[in-house]
Amino acid sequence: QYEAGARLLTHVDRITTHAVSLIVNIAQGDLTSPWTVEVYDHANRLHEVVMEPGDIVYYESAKALHGRNTPLAGGYYANIFTHYRPMGDPNWYKKENPEGTPEPLIDVGLCELVGKPDDYSMGAVKCENPAIGPHLSPKMFTAESGEDLYQWWLSVGPSFDDGTTSEEL
């Protein structure tokens, strides 16, 4: 169970145990704002997914950077995690995808903010290719380097008791 102020740094999971993962939101309470799951796609675009109790997020956990960098605002959040990988093949990740596997969605054309910057999971960003779905972050952030991820972590972090913000560290 996550408590107020919790953060989960951006990471990928171990290839030996995680090919894909599920997050199942079991319960949450007393939140003052949504606590989005942050997942980066194959083109480094940030998707922020709002979850409610009973919701499931399914993602490529050994390939896709993911986390929750924004501190949990108030209350608590309870999840169950499940992880899968192909059985009997410890080198599964070195192989080409099977024939017929869809290609990663890289080019979605031009994208623009059509909603509010805090309209998570509501289609606030529209792209020429609608296959991108409703969870593209309204902040329209992309991460091309570790420095980008660090700057994101600082920008969404808390202020401290002395008034210092994460960005001032």
Short mmCIF file of N, CA and C in Angstrom, two decimals:
data_model
loop_
_atom_site.label_atom_id
_atom_site.label_comp_id
_atom_site.label_asym_id
_atom_site.label_seq_id
_atom_site.Cartn_x
_atom_site.Cartn_y
_atom_site.Cartn_z
N GLN A 1 0.85 -1.18 0.00
CA GLN A 1 0.00 0.00 0.00
C GLN A 1 0.89 1.24 0.00
N TYR A 2 0.59 2.17 -0.88
CA TYR A 2 1.30 3.43 -0.95
C TYR A 2 0.58 4.45 -0.07
N GLU A 3 1.33 5.28 0.61
CA GLU A 3 0.78 6.31 1.49
C GLU A 3 1.09 7.69 0.94
N ALA A 4 0.46 8.71 1.52
CA ALA A 4 0.65 10.10 1.08
C ALA A 4 2.13 10.42 0.90
N GLY A 5 2.45 11.07 -0.20
CA GLY A 5 3.82 11.48 -0.49
C GLY A 5 4.64 10.45 -1.25
N ALA A 6 4.11 9.24 -1.42
CA ALA A 6 4.87 8.18 -2.10
C ALA A 6 5.18 8.56 -3.55
N ARG A 7 6.37 8.13 -4.00
CA ARG A 7 6.80 8.30 -5.38
C ARG A 7 7.46 6.99 -5.82
N LEU A 8 7.38 6.69 -7.10
CA LEU A 8 8.04 5.52 -7.65
C LEU A 8 8.87 5.98 -8.84
N LEU A 9 10.19 5.92 -8.70
CA LEU A 9 11.08 6.42 -9.73
C LEU A 9 10.91 5.65 -11.04
N THR A 10 11.11 6.33 -12.14
CA THR A 10 11.01 5.73 -13.46
C THR A 10 12.05 4.61 -13.59
N HIS A 11 11.59 3.46 -14.11
CA HIS A 11 12.46 2.30 -14.23
C HIS A 11 11.90 1.34 -15.28
N VAL A 12 12.67 0.33 -15.63
CA VAL A 12 12.17 -0.83 -16.34
C VAL A 12 12.39 -2.03 -15.43
N ASP A 13 11.62 -3.08 -15.67
CA ASP A 13 11.71 -4.27 -14.82
C ASP A 13 12.72 -5.26 -15.38
N ARG A 14 13.07 -6.25 -14.59
CA ARG A 14 14.06 -7.27 -14.97
C ARG A 14 13.55 -8.12 -16.12
N ILE A 15 14.39 -8.29 -17.14
CA ILE A 15 14.00 -9.10 -18.30
C ILE A 15 13.88 -10.58 -17.95
N THR A 16 14.55 -11.00 -16.89
CA THR A 16 14.51 -12.42 -16.52
C THR A 16 13.17 -12.84 -15.93
N THR A 17 12.40 -11.89 -15.44
CA THR A 17 11.12 -12.24 -14.81
C THR A 17 9.92 -11.47 -15.36
N HIS A 18 10.15 -10.37 -16.07
CA HIS A 18 9.05 -9.49 -16.47
C HIS A 18 9.12 -9.20 -17.98
N ALA A 19 8.21 -9.72 -18.74
CA ALA A 19 8.06 -9.29 -20.13
C ALA A 19 6.93 -8.27 -20.17
N VAL A 20 5.84 -8.64 -19.56
CA VAL A 20 4.69 -7.74 -19.44
C VAL A 20 4.19 -7.79 -18.00
N SER A 21 3.54 -6.73 -17.60
CA SER A 21 3.02 -6.66 -16.23
C SER A 21 1.63 -6.08 -16.22
N LEU A 22 0.93 -6.37 -15.15
CA LEU A 22 -0.39 -5.79 -14.89
C LEU A 22 -0.35 -5.07 -13.56
N ILE A 23 -0.97 -3.91 -13.52
CA ILE A 23 -1.24 -3.23 -12.26
C ILE A 23 -2.75 -3.29 -12.08
N VAL A 24 -3.20 -3.83 -10.96
CA VAL A 24 -4.62 -3.88 -10.64
C VAL A 24 -4.85 -2.96 -9.45
N ASN A 25 -5.65 -1.91 -9.64
CA ASN A 25 -5.95 -1.00 -8.53
C ASN A 25 -7.04 -1.64 -7.68
N ILE A 26 -6.68 -1.96 -6.45
CA ILE A 26 -7.60 -2.62 -5.53
C ILE A 26 -8.43 -1.61 -4.75
N ALA A 27 -7.78 -0.58 -4.25
CA ALA A 27 -8.48 0.41 -3.44
C ALA A 27 -7.66 1.69 -3.40
N GLN A 28 -8.34 2.78 -3.13
CA GLN A 28 -7.70 4.06 -2.92
C GLN A 28 -8.66 4.93 -2.12
N GLY A 29 -8.13 5.90 -1.43
CA GLY A 29 -9.01 6.75 -0.65
C GLY A 29 -8.36 8.05 -0.25
N ASP A 30 -9.19 9.05 -0.09
CA ASP A 30 -8.79 10.38 0.40
C ASP A 30 -7.73 11.05 -0.47
N LEU A 31 -7.76 10.79 -1.80
CA LEU A 31 -6.81 11.45 -2.70
C LEU A 31 -7.29 12.87 -2.97
N THR A 32 -6.35 13.80 -3.07
CA THR A 32 -6.72 15.17 -3.40
C THR A 32 -6.51 15.46 -4.89
N SER A 33 -5.81 14.55 -5.60
CA SER A 33 -5.68 14.63 -7.06
C SER A 33 -5.29 13.25 -7.57
N PRO A 34 -5.53 12.98 -8.85
CA PRO A 34 -5.19 11.65 -9.39
C PRO A 34 -3.69 11.36 -9.26
N TRP A 35 -3.37 10.08 -9.04
CA TRP A 35 -1.98 9.64 -8.98
C TRP A 35 -1.74 8.78 -10.22
N THR A 36 -1.24 9.39 -11.26
CA THR A 36 -1.15 8.71 -12.55
C THR A 36 0.01 7.73 -12.62
N VAL A 37 -0.23 6.64 -13.35
CA VAL A 37 0.83 5.73 -13.75
C VAL A 37 1.48 6.38 -14.97
N GLU A 38 2.79 6.54 -14.94
CA GLU A 38 3.53 7.15 -16.04
C GLU A 38 4.22 6.04 -16.82
N VAL A 39 3.89 5.92 -18.11
CA VAL A 39 4.50 4.91 -18.98
C VAL A 39 4.97 5.61 -20.24
N TYR A 40 6.21 5.34 -20.63
CA TYR A 40 6.78 5.89 -21.86
C TYR A 40 6.63 4.87 -22.97
N ASP A 41 6.16 5.31 -24.13
CA ASP A 41 5.98 4.40 -25.26
C ASP A 41 7.28 4.23 -26.04
N HIS A 42 7.22 3.51 -27.16
CA HIS A 42 8.42 3.21 -27.96
C HIS A 42 9.02 4.45 -28.63
N ALA A 43 8.30 5.54 -28.63
CA ALA A 43 8.82 6.80 -29.19
C ALA A 43 9.14 7.79 -28.07
N ASN A 44 9.25 7.30 -26.84
CA ASN A 44 9.64 8.10 -25.66
C ASN A 44 8.59 9.11 -25.23
N ARG A 45 7.34 8.95 -25.67
CA ARG A 45 6.26 9.86 -25.27
C ARG A 45 5.70 9.40 -23.93
N LEU A 46 5.44 10.36 -23.05
CA LEU A 46 4.87 10.06 -21.74
C LEU A 46 3.36 9.89 -21.85
N HIS A 47 2.87 8.79 -21.29
CA HIS A 47 1.43 8.56 -21.13
C HIS A 47 1.17 8.56 -19.63
N GLU A 48 0.13 9.26 -19.20
CA GLU A 48 -0.24 9.30 -17.78
C GLU A 48 -1.63 8.71 -17.66
N VAL A 49 -1.74 7.60 -16.95
CA VAL A 49 -2.98 6.85 -16.87
C VAL A 49 -3.58 7.00 -15.47
N VAL A 50 -4.81 7.45 -15.41
CA VAL A 50 -5.54 7.53 -14.15
C VAL A 50 -6.19 6.17 -13.90
N MET A 51 -6.07 5.67 -12.69
CA MET A 51 -6.69 4.40 -12.33
C MET A 51 -7.71 4.60 -11.23
N GLU A 52 -8.78 3.84 -11.33
CA GLU A 52 -9.81 3.77 -10.29
C GLU A 52 -9.85 2.33 -9.78
N PRO A 53 -10.41 2.09 -8.58
CA PRO A 53 -10.49 0.71 -8.10
C PRO A 53 -11.15 -0.20 -9.14
N GLY A 54 -10.50 -1.33 -9.39
CA GLY A 54 -10.97 -2.29 -10.39
C GLY A 54 -10.31 -2.13 -11.75
N ASP A 55 -9.63 -1.00 -11.99
CA ASP A 55 -8.94 -0.79 -13.27
C ASP A 55 -7.66 -1.60 -13.35
N ILE A 56 -7.29 -1.96 -14.59
CA ILE A 56 -6.07 -2.71 -14.85
C ILE A 56 -5.27 -1.97 -15.92
N VAL A 57 -3.97 -1.82 -15.70
CA VAL A 57 -3.06 -1.29 -16.71
C VAL A 57 -2.11 -2.42 -17.09
N TYR A 58 -2.00 -2.70 -18.38
CA TYR A 58 -1.19 -3.77 -18.94
C TYR A 58 -0.11 -3.12 -19.77
N TYR A 59 1.17 -3.43 -19.53
CA TYR A 59 2.25 -2.73 -20.22
C TYR A 59 3.49 -3.62 -20.33
N GLU A 60 4.37 -3.28 -21.27
CA GLU A 60 5.62 -4.01 -21.47
C GLU A 60 6.64 -3.53 -20.43
N SER A 61 6.66 -4.19 -19.31
CA SER A 61 7.43 -3.68 -18.17
C SER A 61 8.93 -3.84 -18.30
N ALA A 62 9.41 -4.75 -19.15
CA ALA A 62 10.85 -4.90 -19.33
C ALA A 62 11.38 -3.97 -20.43
N LYS A 63 10.48 -3.35 -21.20
CA LYS A 63 10.88 -2.44 -22.27
C LYS A 63 10.48 -0.99 -22.00
N ALA A 64 9.30 -0.79 -21.49
CA ALA A 64 8.75 0.55 -21.34
C ALA A 64 9.12 1.15 -19.98
N LEU A 65 9.78 2.31 -20.01
CA LEU A 65 10.03 3.02 -18.76
C LEU A 65 8.68 3.33 -18.11
N HIS A 66 8.61 3.17 -16.79
CA HIS A 66 7.36 3.43 -16.09
C HIS A 66 7.65 3.82 -14.64
N GLY A 67 6.70 4.50 -14.02
CA GLY A 67 6.85 4.92 -12.63
C GLY A 67 5.68 5.79 -12.21
N ARG A 68 5.83 6.43 -11.08
CA ARG A 68 4.88 7.42 -10.55
C ARG A 68 5.74 8.47 -9.85
N ASN A 69 6.16 9.46 -10.60
CA ASN A 69 7.08 10.46 -10.06
C ASN A 69 6.39 11.56 -9.28
N THR A 70 5.15 11.84 -9.61
CA THR A 70 4.40 12.86 -8.88
C THR A 70 4.01 12.28 -7.52
N PRO A 71 4.29 12.97 -6.43
CA PRO A 71 3.95 12.43 -5.11
C PRO A 71 2.45 12.17 -4.95
N LEU A 72 2.13 11.07 -4.28
CA LEU A 72 0.74 10.74 -3.99
C LEU A 72 0.16 11.83 -3.09
N ALA A 73 -0.90 12.48 -3.57
CA ALA A 73 -1.50 13.61 -2.86
C ALA A 73 -2.58 13.09 -1.92
N GLY A 74 -2.22 12.98 -0.65
CA GLY A 74 -3.17 12.56 0.37
C GLY A 74 -3.41 11.06 0.35
N GLY A 75 -4.13 10.58 1.32
CA GLY A 75 -4.68 9.24 1.35
C GLY A 75 -3.74 8.08 1.12
N TYR A 76 -4.29 7.06 0.43
CA TYR A 76 -3.57 5.81 0.20
C TYR A 76 -3.96 5.25 -1.15
N TYR A 77 -3.18 4.29 -1.61
CA TYR A 77 -3.37 3.65 -2.91
C TYR A 77 -2.91 2.21 -2.78
N ALA A 78 -3.78 1.23 -3.07
CA ALA A 78 -3.43 -0.18 -2.95
C ALA A 78 -3.55 -0.87 -4.31
N ASN A 79 -2.47 -1.52 -4.72
CA ASN A 79 -2.42 -2.22 -6.01
C ASN A 79 -1.97 -3.66 -5.80
N ILE A 80 -2.30 -4.50 -6.78
CA ILE A 80 -1.71 -5.82 -6.92
C ILE A 80 -0.95 -5.80 -8.24
N PHE A 81 0.23 -6.40 -8.26
CA PHE A 81 1.05 -6.45 -9.47
C PHE A 81 1.21 -7.90 -9.90
N THR A 82 1.11 -8.14 -11.18
CA THR A 82 1.41 -9.46 -11.73
C THR A 82 2.39 -9.28 -12.88
N HIS A 83 3.27 -10.25 -13.04
CA HIS A 83 4.32 -10.16 -14.05
C HIS A 83 4.41 -11.48 -14.81
N TYR A 84 4.66 -11.38 -16.10
CA TYR A 84 4.72 -12.55 -16.95
C TYR A 84 5.95 -12.48 -17.86
N ARG A 85 6.45 -13.66 -18.21
CA ARG A 85 7.48 -13.80 -19.25
C ARG A 85 7.28 -15.17 -19.88
N PRO A 86 7.77 -15.35 -21.10
CA PRO A 86 7.64 -16.67 -21.72
C PRO A 86 8.34 -17.74 -20.89
N MET A 87 7.69 -18.87 -20.72
CA MET A 87 8.26 -19.97 -19.93
C MET A 87 9.21 -20.79 -20.79
N GLY A 88 10.25 -21.31 -20.16
CA GLY A 88 11.15 -22.23 -20.82
C GLY A 88 12.09 -21.59 -21.83
N ASP A 89 12.15 -20.26 -21.85
CA ASP A 89 13.02 -19.59 -22.81
C ASP A 89 13.66 -18.38 -22.16
N PRO A 90 14.78 -18.58 -21.46
CA PRO A 90 15.40 -17.45 -20.76
C PRO A 90 15.95 -16.37 -21.69
N ASN A 91 16.05 -16.66 -22.97
CA ASN A 91 16.55 -15.67 -23.93
C ASN A 91 15.44 -15.07 -24.78
N TRP A 92 14.23 -15.11 -24.30
CA TRP A 92 13.07 -14.63 -25.06
C TRP A 92 13.26 -13.21 -25.57
N TYR A 93 13.90 -12.37 -24.80
CA TYR A 93 14.03 -10.95 -25.14
C TYR A 93 15.04 -10.70 -26.27
N LYS A 94 15.84 -11.70 -26.64
CA LYS A 94 16.82 -11.55 -27.71
C LYS A 94 16.24 -11.90 -29.09
N LYS A 95 15.03 -12.42 -29.12
CA LYS A 95 14.44 -12.90 -30.36
C LYS A 95 13.58 -11.82 -31.02
N GLU A 96 13.44 -11.96 -32.33
CA GLU A 96 12.53 -11.09 -33.08
C GLU A 96 11.10 -11.42 -32.67
N ASN A 97 10.22 -10.44 -32.79
CA ASN A 97 8.82 -10.70 -32.51
C ASN A 97 8.26 -11.67 -33.55
N PRO A 98 7.29 -12.49 -33.15
CA PRO A 98 6.69 -13.43 -34.10
C PRO A 98 6.01 -12.69 -35.25
N GLU A 99 5.92 -13.38 -36.39
CA GLU A 99 5.24 -12.80 -37.55
C GLU A 99 3.81 -12.42 -37.16
N GLY A 100 3.37 -11.27 -37.64
CA GLY A 100 2.02 -10.79 -37.35
C GLY A 100 1.94 -9.88 -36.13
N THR A 101 3.05 -9.75 -35.39
CA THR A 101 3.08 -8.84 -34.24
C THR A 101 2.96 -7.41 -34.74
N PRO A 102 2.05 -6.63 -34.21
CA PRO A 102 1.94 -5.22 -34.64
C PRO A 102 3.24 -4.46 -34.38
N GLU A 103 3.56 -3.55 -35.26
CA GLU A 103 4.74 -2.70 -35.08
C GLU A 103 4.44 -1.67 -33.99
N PRO A 104 5.47 -1.23 -33.26
CA PRO A 104 5.25 -0.16 -32.28
C PRO A 104 4.72 1.10 -32.97
N LEU A 105 3.87 1.81 -32.28
CA LEU A 105 3.28 3.03 -32.81
C LEU A 105 4.28 4.17 -32.59
N ILE A 106 5.03 4.50 -33.63
CA ILE A 106 6.08 5.52 -33.52
C ILE A 106 5.58 6.86 -34.07
N ASP A 107 5.14 6.87 -35.30
CA ASP A 107 4.72 8.13 -35.94
C ASP A 107 3.21 8.30 -35.82
N VAL A 108 2.80 9.26 -35.03
CA VAL A 108 1.37 9.54 -34.89
C VAL A 108 1.00 10.90 -35.49
N GLY A 109 1.96 11.49 -36.22
CA GLY A 109 1.71 12.79 -36.83
C GLY A 109 1.78 13.90 -35.79
N LEU A 110 1.26 15.04 -36.17
CA LEU A 110 1.25 16.19 -35.27
C LEU A 110 0.26 15.97 -34.14
N CYS A 111 0.65 16.42 -32.96
CA CYS A 111 -0.21 16.32 -31.77
C CYS A 111 -0.39 17.72 -31.19
N GLU A 112 -1.58 17.95 -30.63
CA GLU A 112 -1.83 19.25 -29.99
C GLU A 112 -2.69 19.07 -28.75
N LEU A 113 -2.48 19.97 -27.80
CA LEU A 113 -3.25 19.98 -26.57
C LEU A 113 -4.61 20.60 -26.89
N VAL A 114 -5.67 19.82 -26.68
CA VAL A 114 -7.02 20.32 -26.93
C VAL A 114 -7.83 20.40 -25.63
N GLY A 115 -7.26 19.90 -24.55
CA GLY A 115 -7.91 19.94 -23.24
C GLY A 115 -7.07 20.73 -22.27
N LYS A 116 -7.33 20.51 -21.00
CA LYS A 116 -6.58 21.19 -19.94
C LYS A 116 -5.32 20.39 -19.59
N PRO A 117 -4.28 21.07 -19.08
CA PRO A 117 -3.04 20.37 -18.74
C PRO A 117 -3.18 19.33 -17.64
N ASP A 118 -4.29 19.29 -16.93
CA ASP A 118 -4.49 18.26 -15.91
C ASP A 118 -5.64 17.32 -16.24
N ASP A 119 -6.02 17.26 -17.51
CA ASP A 119 -7.05 16.32 -17.97
C ASP A 119 -6.41 14.98 -18.32
N TYR A 120 -5.98 14.24 -17.29
CA TYR A 120 -5.33 12.95 -17.51
C TYR A 120 -6.35 11.92 -17.96
N SER A 121 -5.96 11.05 -18.88
CA SER A 121 -6.78 9.93 -19.36
C SER A 121 -8.10 10.39 -19.96
N MET A 122 -8.14 11.62 -20.46
CA MET A 122 -9.39 12.16 -21.00
C MET A 122 -9.25 12.64 -22.44
N GLY A 123 -8.18 12.24 -23.11
CA GLY A 123 -7.99 12.65 -24.50
C GLY A 123 -7.65 14.12 -24.65
N ALA A 124 -6.92 14.68 -23.70
CA ALA A 124 -6.57 16.11 -23.75
C ALA A 124 -5.61 16.42 -24.89
N VAL A 125 -4.94 15.38 -25.42
CA VAL A 125 -4.03 15.56 -26.56
C VAL A 125 -4.62 14.80 -27.73
N LYS A 126 -4.75 15.45 -28.85
CA LYS A 126 -5.22 14.82 -30.09
C LYS A 126 -4.08 14.81 -31.08
N CYS A 127 -3.88 13.65 -31.71
CA CYS A 127 -2.85 13.48 -32.71
C CYS A 127 -3.51 13.12 -34.04
N GLU A 128 -2.77 13.31 -35.12
CA GLU A 128 -3.30 12.97 -36.43
C GLU A 128 -3.69 11.49 -36.50
N ASN A 129 -2.94 10.63 -35.84
CA ASN A 129 -3.27 9.21 -35.78
C ASN A 129 -3.95 8.95 -34.43
N PRO A 130 -5.26 8.69 -34.43
CA PRO A 130 -5.98 8.50 -33.17
C PRO A 130 -5.62 7.21 -32.43
N ALA A 131 -4.84 6.33 -33.05
CA ALA A 131 -4.46 5.08 -32.40
C ALA A 131 -3.63 5.31 -31.14
N ILE A 132 -3.12 6.51 -30.96
CA ILE A 132 -2.32 6.83 -29.78
C ILE A 132 -3.15 6.71 -28.50
N GLY A 133 -4.46 6.87 -28.58
CA GLY A 133 -5.33 6.68 -27.43
C GLY A 133 -5.45 7.92 -26.55
N PRO A 134 -6.23 7.81 -25.46
CA PRO A 134 -6.57 8.98 -24.63
C PRO A 134 -5.58 9.29 -23.51
N HIS A 135 -4.52 8.51 -23.36
CA HIS A 135 -3.66 8.66 -22.18
C HIS A 135 -2.37 9.44 -22.42
N LEU A 136 -2.15 9.94 -23.64
CA LEU A 136 -0.94 10.73 -23.89
C LEU A 136 -0.96 11.91 -22.92
N SER A 137 0.16 12.15 -22.27
CA SER A 137 0.22 13.17 -21.22
C SER A 137 -0.13 14.55 -21.77
N PRO A 138 -1.01 15.28 -21.09
CA PRO A 138 -1.29 16.65 -21.52
C PRO A 138 -0.08 17.57 -21.40
N LYS A 139 0.95 17.11 -20.70
CA LYS A 139 2.18 17.90 -20.63
C LYS A 139 3.02 17.73 -21.89
N MET A 140 2.66 16.72 -22.71
CA MET A 140 3.32 16.43 -23.99
C MET A 140 4.83 16.29 -23.82
N PHE A 141 5.23 15.59 -22.76
CA PHE A 141 6.63 15.41 -22.41
C PHE A 141 7.19 14.18 -23.12
N THR A 142 8.42 14.27 -23.59
CA THR A 142 9.16 13.12 -24.09
C THR A 142 10.50 13.05 -23.35
N ALA A 143 10.99 11.84 -23.17
CA ALA A 143 12.27 11.63 -22.49
C ALA A 143 13.24 10.99 -23.47
N GLU A 144 14.28 11.71 -23.78
CA GLU A 144 15.28 11.20 -24.72
C GLU A 144 16.57 10.80 -24.00
N SER A 145 16.67 11.10 -22.70
CA SER A 145 17.90 10.81 -21.97
C SER A 145 17.62 10.68 -20.48
N GLY A 146 18.62 10.20 -19.77
CA GLY A 146 18.52 10.14 -18.32
C GLY A 146 18.36 11.53 -17.71
N GLU A 147 19.01 12.51 -18.31
CA GLU A 147 18.88 13.89 -17.83
C GLU A 147 17.43 14.37 -17.95
N ASP A 148 16.76 14.02 -19.06
CA ASP A 148 15.35 14.38 -19.23
C ASP A 148 14.51 13.78 -18.10
N LEU A 149 14.77 12.51 -17.78
CA LEU A 149 14.02 11.86 -16.69
C LEU A 149 14.29 12.52 -15.35
N TYR A 150 15.53 12.88 -15.11
CA TYR A 150 15.88 13.56 -13.87
C TYR A 150 15.17 14.91 -13.78
N GLN A 151 15.15 15.66 -14.85
CA GLN A 151 14.47 16.96 -14.85
C GLN A 151 12.97 16.79 -14.64
N TRP A 152 12.40 15.73 -15.20
CA TRP A 152 10.96 15.45 -14.99
C TRP A 152 10.73 15.16 -13.51
N TRP A 153 11.58 14.32 -12.91
CA TRP A 153 11.45 13.97 -11.51
C TRP A 153 11.50 15.23 -10.64
N LEU A 154 12.43 16.13 -10.95
CA LEU A 154 12.52 17.38 -10.20
C LEU A 154 11.28 18.24 -10.40
N SER A 155 10.79 18.33 -11.63
CA SER A 155 9.69 19.26 -11.94
C SER A 155 8.37 18.85 -11.30
N VAL A 156 8.17 17.55 -11.06
CA VAL A 156 6.90 17.11 -10.48
C VAL A 156 7.01 16.82 -8.98
N GLY A 157 8.20 17.05 -8.42
CA GLY A 157 8.44 16.74 -7.02
C GLY A 157 7.83 17.74 -6.06
N PRO A 158 7.91 17.40 -4.79
CA PRO A 158 7.30 18.24 -3.76
C PRO A 158 8.14 19.46 -3.42
N SER A 159 7.51 20.41 -2.76
CA SER A 159 8.24 21.49 -2.11
C SER A 159 8.60 21.01 -0.71
N PHE A 160 9.67 21.54 -0.16
CA PHE A 160 10.10 21.13 1.17
C PHE A 160 9.67 22.15 2.21
N ASP A 161 9.76 21.79 3.48
CA ASP A 161 9.31 22.66 4.57
C ASP A 161 9.93 24.05 4.53
N ASP A 162 11.15 24.15 4.05
CA ASP A 162 11.81 25.46 4.03
C ASP A 162 11.46 26.26 2.76
N GLY A 163 10.53 25.75 1.95
CA GLY A 163 10.11 26.44 0.75
C GLY A 163 10.92 26.07 -0.48
N THR A 164 11.99 25.28 -0.29
CA THR A 164 12.80 24.83 -1.42
C THR A 164 11.98 23.86 -2.26
N THR A 165 12.08 23.96 -3.57
CA THR A 165 11.41 23.00 -4.45
C THR A 165 12.42 21.98 -4.94
N SER A 166 11.94 20.88 -5.48
CA SER A 166 12.82 19.84 -6.03
C SER A 166 13.73 20.43 -7.09
N GLU A 167 13.23 21.38 -7.88
CA GLU A 167 14.01 21.96 -8.96
C GLU A 167 15.22 22.76 -8.45
N GLU A 168 15.16 23.21 -7.19
CA GLU A 168 16.24 24.00 -6.63
C GLU A 168 17.35 23.15 -6.01
N LEU A 169 17.16 21.84 -5.97
CA LEU A 169 18.18 20.96 -5.39
C LEU A 169 19.42 20.89 -6.25
#
